[in-house]
mmCIF file of C-alpha atoms in Angstrom:
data_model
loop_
_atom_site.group_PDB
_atom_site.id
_atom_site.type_symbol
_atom_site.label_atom_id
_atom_site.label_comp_id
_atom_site.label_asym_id
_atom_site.label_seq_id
_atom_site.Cartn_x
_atom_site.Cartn_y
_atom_site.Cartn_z
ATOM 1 C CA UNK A 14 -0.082 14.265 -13.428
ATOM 2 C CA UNK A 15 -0.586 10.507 -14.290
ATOM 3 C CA UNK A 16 1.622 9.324 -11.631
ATOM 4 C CA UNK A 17 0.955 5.488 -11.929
ATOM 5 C CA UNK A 18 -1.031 3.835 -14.370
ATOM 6 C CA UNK A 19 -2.488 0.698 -14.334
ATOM 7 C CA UNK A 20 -4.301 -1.232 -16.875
ATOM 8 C CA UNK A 21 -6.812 -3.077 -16.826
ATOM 9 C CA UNK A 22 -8.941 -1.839 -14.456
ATOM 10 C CA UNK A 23 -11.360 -4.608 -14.269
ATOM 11 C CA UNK A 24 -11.028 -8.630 -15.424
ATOM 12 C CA UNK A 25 -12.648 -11.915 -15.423
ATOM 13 C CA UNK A 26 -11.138 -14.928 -15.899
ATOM 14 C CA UNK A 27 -11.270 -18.616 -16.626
ATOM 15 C CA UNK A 28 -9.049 -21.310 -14.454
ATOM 16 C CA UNK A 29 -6.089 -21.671 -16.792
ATOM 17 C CA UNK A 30 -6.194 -19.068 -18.706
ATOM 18 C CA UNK A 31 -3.174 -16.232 -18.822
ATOM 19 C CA UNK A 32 -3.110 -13.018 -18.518
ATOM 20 C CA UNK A 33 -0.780 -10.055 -18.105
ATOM 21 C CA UNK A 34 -1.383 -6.862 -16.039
ATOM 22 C CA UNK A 35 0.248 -3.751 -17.130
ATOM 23 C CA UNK A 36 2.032 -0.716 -15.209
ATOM 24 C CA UNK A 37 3.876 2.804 -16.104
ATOM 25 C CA UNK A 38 5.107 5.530 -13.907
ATOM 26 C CA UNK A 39 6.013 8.597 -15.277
ATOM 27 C CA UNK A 40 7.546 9.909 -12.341
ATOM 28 C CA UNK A 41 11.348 8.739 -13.202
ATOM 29 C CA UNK A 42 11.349 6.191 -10.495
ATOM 30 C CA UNK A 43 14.117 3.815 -10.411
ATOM 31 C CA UNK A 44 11.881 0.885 -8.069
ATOM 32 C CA UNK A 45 9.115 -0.444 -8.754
ATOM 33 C CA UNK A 46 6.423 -2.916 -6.986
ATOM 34 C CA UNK A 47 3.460 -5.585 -7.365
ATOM 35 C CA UNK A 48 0.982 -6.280 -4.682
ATOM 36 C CA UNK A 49 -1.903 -7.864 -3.911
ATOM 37 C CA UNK A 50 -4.608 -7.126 -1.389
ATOM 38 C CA UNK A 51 -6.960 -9.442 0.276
ATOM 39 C CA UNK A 52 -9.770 -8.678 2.698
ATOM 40 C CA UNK A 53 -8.127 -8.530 6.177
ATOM 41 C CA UNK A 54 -4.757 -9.248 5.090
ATOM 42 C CA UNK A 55 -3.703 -5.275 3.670
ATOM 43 C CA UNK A 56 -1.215 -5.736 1.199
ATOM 44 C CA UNK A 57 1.513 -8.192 0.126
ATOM 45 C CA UNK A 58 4.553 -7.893 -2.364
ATOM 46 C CA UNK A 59 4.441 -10.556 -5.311
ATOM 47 C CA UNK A 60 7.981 -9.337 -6.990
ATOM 48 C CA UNK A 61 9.343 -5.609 -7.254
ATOM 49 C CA UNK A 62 12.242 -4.377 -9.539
ATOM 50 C CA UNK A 63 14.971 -2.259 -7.602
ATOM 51 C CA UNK A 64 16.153 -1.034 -11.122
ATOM 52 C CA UNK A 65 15.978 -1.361 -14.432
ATOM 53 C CA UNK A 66 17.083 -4.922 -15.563
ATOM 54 C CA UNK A 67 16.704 -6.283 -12.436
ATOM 55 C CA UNK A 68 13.540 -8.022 -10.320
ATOM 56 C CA UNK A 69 13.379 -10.162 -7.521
ATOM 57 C CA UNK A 70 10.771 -12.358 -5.301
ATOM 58 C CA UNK A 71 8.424 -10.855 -2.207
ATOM 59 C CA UNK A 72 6.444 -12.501 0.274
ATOM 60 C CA UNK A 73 3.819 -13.922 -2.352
ATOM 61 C CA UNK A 74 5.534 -15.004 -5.855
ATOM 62 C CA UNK A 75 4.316 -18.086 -6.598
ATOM 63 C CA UNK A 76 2.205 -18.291 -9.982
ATOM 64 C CA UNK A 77 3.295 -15.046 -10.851
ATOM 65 C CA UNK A 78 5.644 -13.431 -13.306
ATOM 66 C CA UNK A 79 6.956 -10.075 -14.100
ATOM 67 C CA UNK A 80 9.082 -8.223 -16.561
ATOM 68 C CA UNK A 81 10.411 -5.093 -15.951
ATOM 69 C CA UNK A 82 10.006 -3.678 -19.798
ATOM 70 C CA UNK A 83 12.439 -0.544 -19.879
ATOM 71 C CA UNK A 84 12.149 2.017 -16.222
ATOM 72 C CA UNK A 85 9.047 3.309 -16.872
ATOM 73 C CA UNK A 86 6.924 -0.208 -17.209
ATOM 74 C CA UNK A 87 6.590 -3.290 -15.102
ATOM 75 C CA UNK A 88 4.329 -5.918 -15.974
ATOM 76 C CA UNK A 89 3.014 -9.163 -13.807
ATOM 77 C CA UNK A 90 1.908 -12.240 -15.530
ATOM 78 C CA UNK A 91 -0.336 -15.125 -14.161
ATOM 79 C CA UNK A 92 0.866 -18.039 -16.587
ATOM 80 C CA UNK A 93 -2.025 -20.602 -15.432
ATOM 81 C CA UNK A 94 -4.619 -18.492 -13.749
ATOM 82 C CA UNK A 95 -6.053 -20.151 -10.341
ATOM 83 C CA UNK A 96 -9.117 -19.050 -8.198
ATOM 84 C CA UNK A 97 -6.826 -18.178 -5.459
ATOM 85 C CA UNK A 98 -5.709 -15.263 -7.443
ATOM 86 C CA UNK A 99 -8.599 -13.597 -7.411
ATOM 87 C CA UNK A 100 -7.504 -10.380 -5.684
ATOM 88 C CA UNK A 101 -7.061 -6.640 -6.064
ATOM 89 C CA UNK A 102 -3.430 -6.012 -7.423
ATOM 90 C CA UNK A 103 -1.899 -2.912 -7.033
ATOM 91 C CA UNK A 104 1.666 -1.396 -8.874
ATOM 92 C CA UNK A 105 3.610 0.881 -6.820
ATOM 93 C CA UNK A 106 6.975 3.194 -7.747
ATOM 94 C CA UNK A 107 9.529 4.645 -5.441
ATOM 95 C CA UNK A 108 12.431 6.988 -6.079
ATOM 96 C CA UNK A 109 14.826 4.004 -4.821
ATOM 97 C CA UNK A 110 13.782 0.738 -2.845
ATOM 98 C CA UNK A 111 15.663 0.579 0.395
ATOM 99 C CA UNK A 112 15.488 4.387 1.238
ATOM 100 C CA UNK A 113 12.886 3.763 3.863
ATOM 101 C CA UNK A 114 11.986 8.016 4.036
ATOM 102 C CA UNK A 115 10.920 7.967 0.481
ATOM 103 C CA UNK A 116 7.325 6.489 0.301
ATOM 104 C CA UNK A 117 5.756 4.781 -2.304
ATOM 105 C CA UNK A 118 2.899 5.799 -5.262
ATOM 106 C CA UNK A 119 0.342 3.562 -6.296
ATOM 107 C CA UNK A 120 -1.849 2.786 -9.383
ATOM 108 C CA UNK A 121 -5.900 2.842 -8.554
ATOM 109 C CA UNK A 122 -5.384 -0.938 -9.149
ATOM 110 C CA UNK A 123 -6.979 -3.876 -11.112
ATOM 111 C CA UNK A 124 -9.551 -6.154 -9.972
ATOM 112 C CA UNK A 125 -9.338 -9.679 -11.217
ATOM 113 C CA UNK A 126 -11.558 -12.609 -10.686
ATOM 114 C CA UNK A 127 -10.805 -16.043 -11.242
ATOM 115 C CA UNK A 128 -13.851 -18.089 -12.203
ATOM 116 C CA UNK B 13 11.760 -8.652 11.318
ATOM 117 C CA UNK B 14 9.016 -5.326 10.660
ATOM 118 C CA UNK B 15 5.828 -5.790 11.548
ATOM 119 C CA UNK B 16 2.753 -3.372 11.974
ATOM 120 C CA UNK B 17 -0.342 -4.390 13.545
ATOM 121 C CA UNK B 18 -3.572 -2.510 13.433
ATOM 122 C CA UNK B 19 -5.112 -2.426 16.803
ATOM 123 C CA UNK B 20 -8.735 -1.755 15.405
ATOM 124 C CA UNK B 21 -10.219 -3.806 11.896
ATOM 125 C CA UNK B 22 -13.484 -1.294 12.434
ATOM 126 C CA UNK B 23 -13.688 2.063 13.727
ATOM 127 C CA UNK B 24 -16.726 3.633 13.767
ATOM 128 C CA UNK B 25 -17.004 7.215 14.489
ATOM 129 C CA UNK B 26 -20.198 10.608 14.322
ATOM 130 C CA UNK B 27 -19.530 13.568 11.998
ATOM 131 C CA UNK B 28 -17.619 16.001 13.845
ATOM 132 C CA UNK B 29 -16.365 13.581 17.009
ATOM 133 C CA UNK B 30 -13.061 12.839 16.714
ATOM 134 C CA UNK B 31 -10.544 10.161 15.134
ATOM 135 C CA UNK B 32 -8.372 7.967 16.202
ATOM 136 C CA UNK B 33 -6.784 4.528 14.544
ATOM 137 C CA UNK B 34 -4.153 2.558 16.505
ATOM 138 C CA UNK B 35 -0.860 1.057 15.023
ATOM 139 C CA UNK B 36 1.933 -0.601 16.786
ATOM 140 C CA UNK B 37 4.863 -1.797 15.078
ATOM 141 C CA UNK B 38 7.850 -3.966 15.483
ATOM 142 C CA UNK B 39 11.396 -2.838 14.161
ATOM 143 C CA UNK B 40 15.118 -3.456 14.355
ATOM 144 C CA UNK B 41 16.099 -0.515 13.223
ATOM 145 C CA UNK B 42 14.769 2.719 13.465
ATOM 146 C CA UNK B 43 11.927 2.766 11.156
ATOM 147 C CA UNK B 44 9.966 5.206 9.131
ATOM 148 C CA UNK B 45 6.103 5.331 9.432
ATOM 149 C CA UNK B 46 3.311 6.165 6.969
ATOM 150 C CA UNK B 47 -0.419 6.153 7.200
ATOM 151 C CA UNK B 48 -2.116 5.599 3.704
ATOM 152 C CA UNK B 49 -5.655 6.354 2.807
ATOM 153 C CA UNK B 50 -7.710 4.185 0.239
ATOM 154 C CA UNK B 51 -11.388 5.431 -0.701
ATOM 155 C CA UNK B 52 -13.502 2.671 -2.249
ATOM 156 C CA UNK B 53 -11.918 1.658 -5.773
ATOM 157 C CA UNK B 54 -9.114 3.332 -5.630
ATOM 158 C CA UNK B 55 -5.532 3.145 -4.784
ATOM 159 C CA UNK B 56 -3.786 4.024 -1.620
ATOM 160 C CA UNK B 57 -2.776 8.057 -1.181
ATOM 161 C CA UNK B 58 -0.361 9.135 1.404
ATOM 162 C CA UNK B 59 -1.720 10.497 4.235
ATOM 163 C CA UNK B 60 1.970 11.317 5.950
ATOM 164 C CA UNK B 61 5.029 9.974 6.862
ATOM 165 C CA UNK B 62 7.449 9.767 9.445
ATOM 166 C CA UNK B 63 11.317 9.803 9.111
ATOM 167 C CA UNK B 64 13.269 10.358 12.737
ATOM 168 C CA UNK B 65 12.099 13.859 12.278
ATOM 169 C CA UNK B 66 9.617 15.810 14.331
ATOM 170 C CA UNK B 67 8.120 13.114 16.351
ATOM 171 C CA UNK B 68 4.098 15.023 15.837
ATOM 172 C CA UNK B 69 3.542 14.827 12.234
ATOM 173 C CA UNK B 70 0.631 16.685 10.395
ATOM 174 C CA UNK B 71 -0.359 15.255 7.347
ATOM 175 C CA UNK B 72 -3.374 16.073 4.622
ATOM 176 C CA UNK B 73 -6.686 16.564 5.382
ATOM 177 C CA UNK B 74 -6.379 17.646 8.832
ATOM 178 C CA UNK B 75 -4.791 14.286 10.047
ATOM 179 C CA UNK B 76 -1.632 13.941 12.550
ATOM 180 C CA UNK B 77 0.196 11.155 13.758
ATOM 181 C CA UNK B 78 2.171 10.968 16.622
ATOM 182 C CA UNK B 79 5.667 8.258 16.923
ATOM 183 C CA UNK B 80 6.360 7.062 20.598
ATOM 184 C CA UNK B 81 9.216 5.322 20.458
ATOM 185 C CA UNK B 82 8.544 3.949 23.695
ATOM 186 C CA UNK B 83 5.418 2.392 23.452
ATOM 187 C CA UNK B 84 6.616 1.312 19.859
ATOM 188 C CA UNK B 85 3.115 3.163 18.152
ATOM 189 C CA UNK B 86 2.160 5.559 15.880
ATOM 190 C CA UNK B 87 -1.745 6.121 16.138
ATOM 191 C CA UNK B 88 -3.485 8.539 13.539
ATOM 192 C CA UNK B 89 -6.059 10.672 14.550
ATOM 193 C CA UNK B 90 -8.354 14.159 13.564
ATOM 194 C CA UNK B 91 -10.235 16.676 15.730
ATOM 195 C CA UNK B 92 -13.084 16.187 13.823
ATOM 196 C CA UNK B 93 -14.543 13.769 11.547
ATOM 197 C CA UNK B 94 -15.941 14.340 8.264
ATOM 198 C CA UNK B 95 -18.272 12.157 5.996
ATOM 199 C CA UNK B 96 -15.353 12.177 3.259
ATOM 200 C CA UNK B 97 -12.910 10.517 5.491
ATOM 201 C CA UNK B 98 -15.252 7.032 5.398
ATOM 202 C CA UNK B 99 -12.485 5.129 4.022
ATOM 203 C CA UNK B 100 -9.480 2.278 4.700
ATOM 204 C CA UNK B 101 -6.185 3.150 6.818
ATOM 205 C CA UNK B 102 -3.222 1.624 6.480
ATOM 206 C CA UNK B 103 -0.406 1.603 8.485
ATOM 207 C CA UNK B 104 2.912 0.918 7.071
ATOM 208 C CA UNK B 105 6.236 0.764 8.539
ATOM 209 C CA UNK B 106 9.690 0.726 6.331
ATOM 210 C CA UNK B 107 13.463 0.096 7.130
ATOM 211 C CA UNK B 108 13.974 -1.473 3.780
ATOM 212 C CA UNK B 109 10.896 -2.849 2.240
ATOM 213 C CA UNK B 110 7.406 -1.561 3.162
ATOM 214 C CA UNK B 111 5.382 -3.898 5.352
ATOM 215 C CA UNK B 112 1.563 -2.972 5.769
ATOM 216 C CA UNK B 113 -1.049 -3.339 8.428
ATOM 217 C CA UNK B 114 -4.574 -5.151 7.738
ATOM 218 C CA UNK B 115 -6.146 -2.191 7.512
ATOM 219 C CA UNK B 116 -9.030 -0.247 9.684
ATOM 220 C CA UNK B 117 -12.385 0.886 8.276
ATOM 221 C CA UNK B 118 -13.599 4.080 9.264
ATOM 222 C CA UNK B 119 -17.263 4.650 9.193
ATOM 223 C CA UNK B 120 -18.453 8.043 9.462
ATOM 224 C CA UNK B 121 -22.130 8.328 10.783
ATOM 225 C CA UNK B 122 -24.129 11.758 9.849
#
């Protein structure tokens, strides 16, 4: 019972560098969902993908990236990493985006610092 | 426009006394209403959910909610506090997209 996994779980690094941030859900959900979460603030989208072959802008998108890679994997990218990113980010699934009864899963995160 | 706001940041409660964390929320529509859980390092687990159902809903753990529509909340609480439930709460409401509270700590004193 994976659910949603996230990889890595831990990273440091350097203003400017890149990085990408991997998630897969083995659930056969059809939406999927990047957050971030900053003391105080609980959690904001950065992009999520309705369906496969399609993704599209939250509240927080700027800097970022993503690629939804086939329905089971979403990725996030940070091009030109900035200190400001430092942050927890979280990948989420749900059956369908817009069916507000049908909650979402999450990964156990990644934790990435910005130096 | 949703919007959820968690009337607490810090709850503090004894082992055994009961729970309670406050959420309003602001809707359009008529919403549906989860609580998540999220121990230290981890990811958020749903606690329970409500969907224009039964307007007392039990979740895991012992935990309920109740929705009241007219005072536009939908405050979590258990009987009886336990050292496992030291975690963060969120409060999330939905119509389309999910929009989340800031959270509340709950510290559980022995």
């Amino acid at each position: 019972n994976a659910g949603v996994t996230q990889t890595p779980k831990f990273q440091v690094l350097k203003t400017g560098q890149s990085m990408t941030l991997q998630c897969a859900q083995d659930m056969n959900h059809n939406s999927m969902y990047w957050y971030r979460q900053d003391p105080g603030m609980g959690l904001r989208l950065i992009y999520y993908s309705a369906s496969e072959g399609t993704t599209d802008k939250g509240e927080v998108p700027n800097g970022y990236n993503v690629s939804r890679l086939n329905k089971r994997e979403f990725s996030l990218r940070l091009e030109s990493a900035a200190p400001s990113q430092t942050s927890v980010y979280f990948c989420a699934s749900s059956l369908n985006r817009g069916a507000s009864n049908q909650p979402q899963h999450f990964g156990d995160g990644t934790r990435l610092s910005i130096l | 426009a949703q919007s959820v706001t968690q009337l607490d940041s810090h709850v503090s409660v004894s082992e055994g006394t009961p729970v309670l964390l406050r959420c309003n929320y602001s809707s359009s529509y008529s919403p549906s209403l989860f609580w998540y859980v999220q121990h230290p390092n981890k990811g958020l687990q749903l606690l329970l959910k409500y969907t224009s159902a039964a307007t007392l809903v039990k979740g895991i753990n012992g935990f309920e909610a109740e929705f009241k529509k007219s005072e536009t909340s939908f405050h979590l609480t258990k009987p009886s506090a336990h050292m496992s439930d030291a975690a963060e709460y969120f409060c999330v409401v939905s119509d389309y997209d999910m929009r989340f509270g800031a959270g509340t700590r709950l510290t559980v004193k022995p």
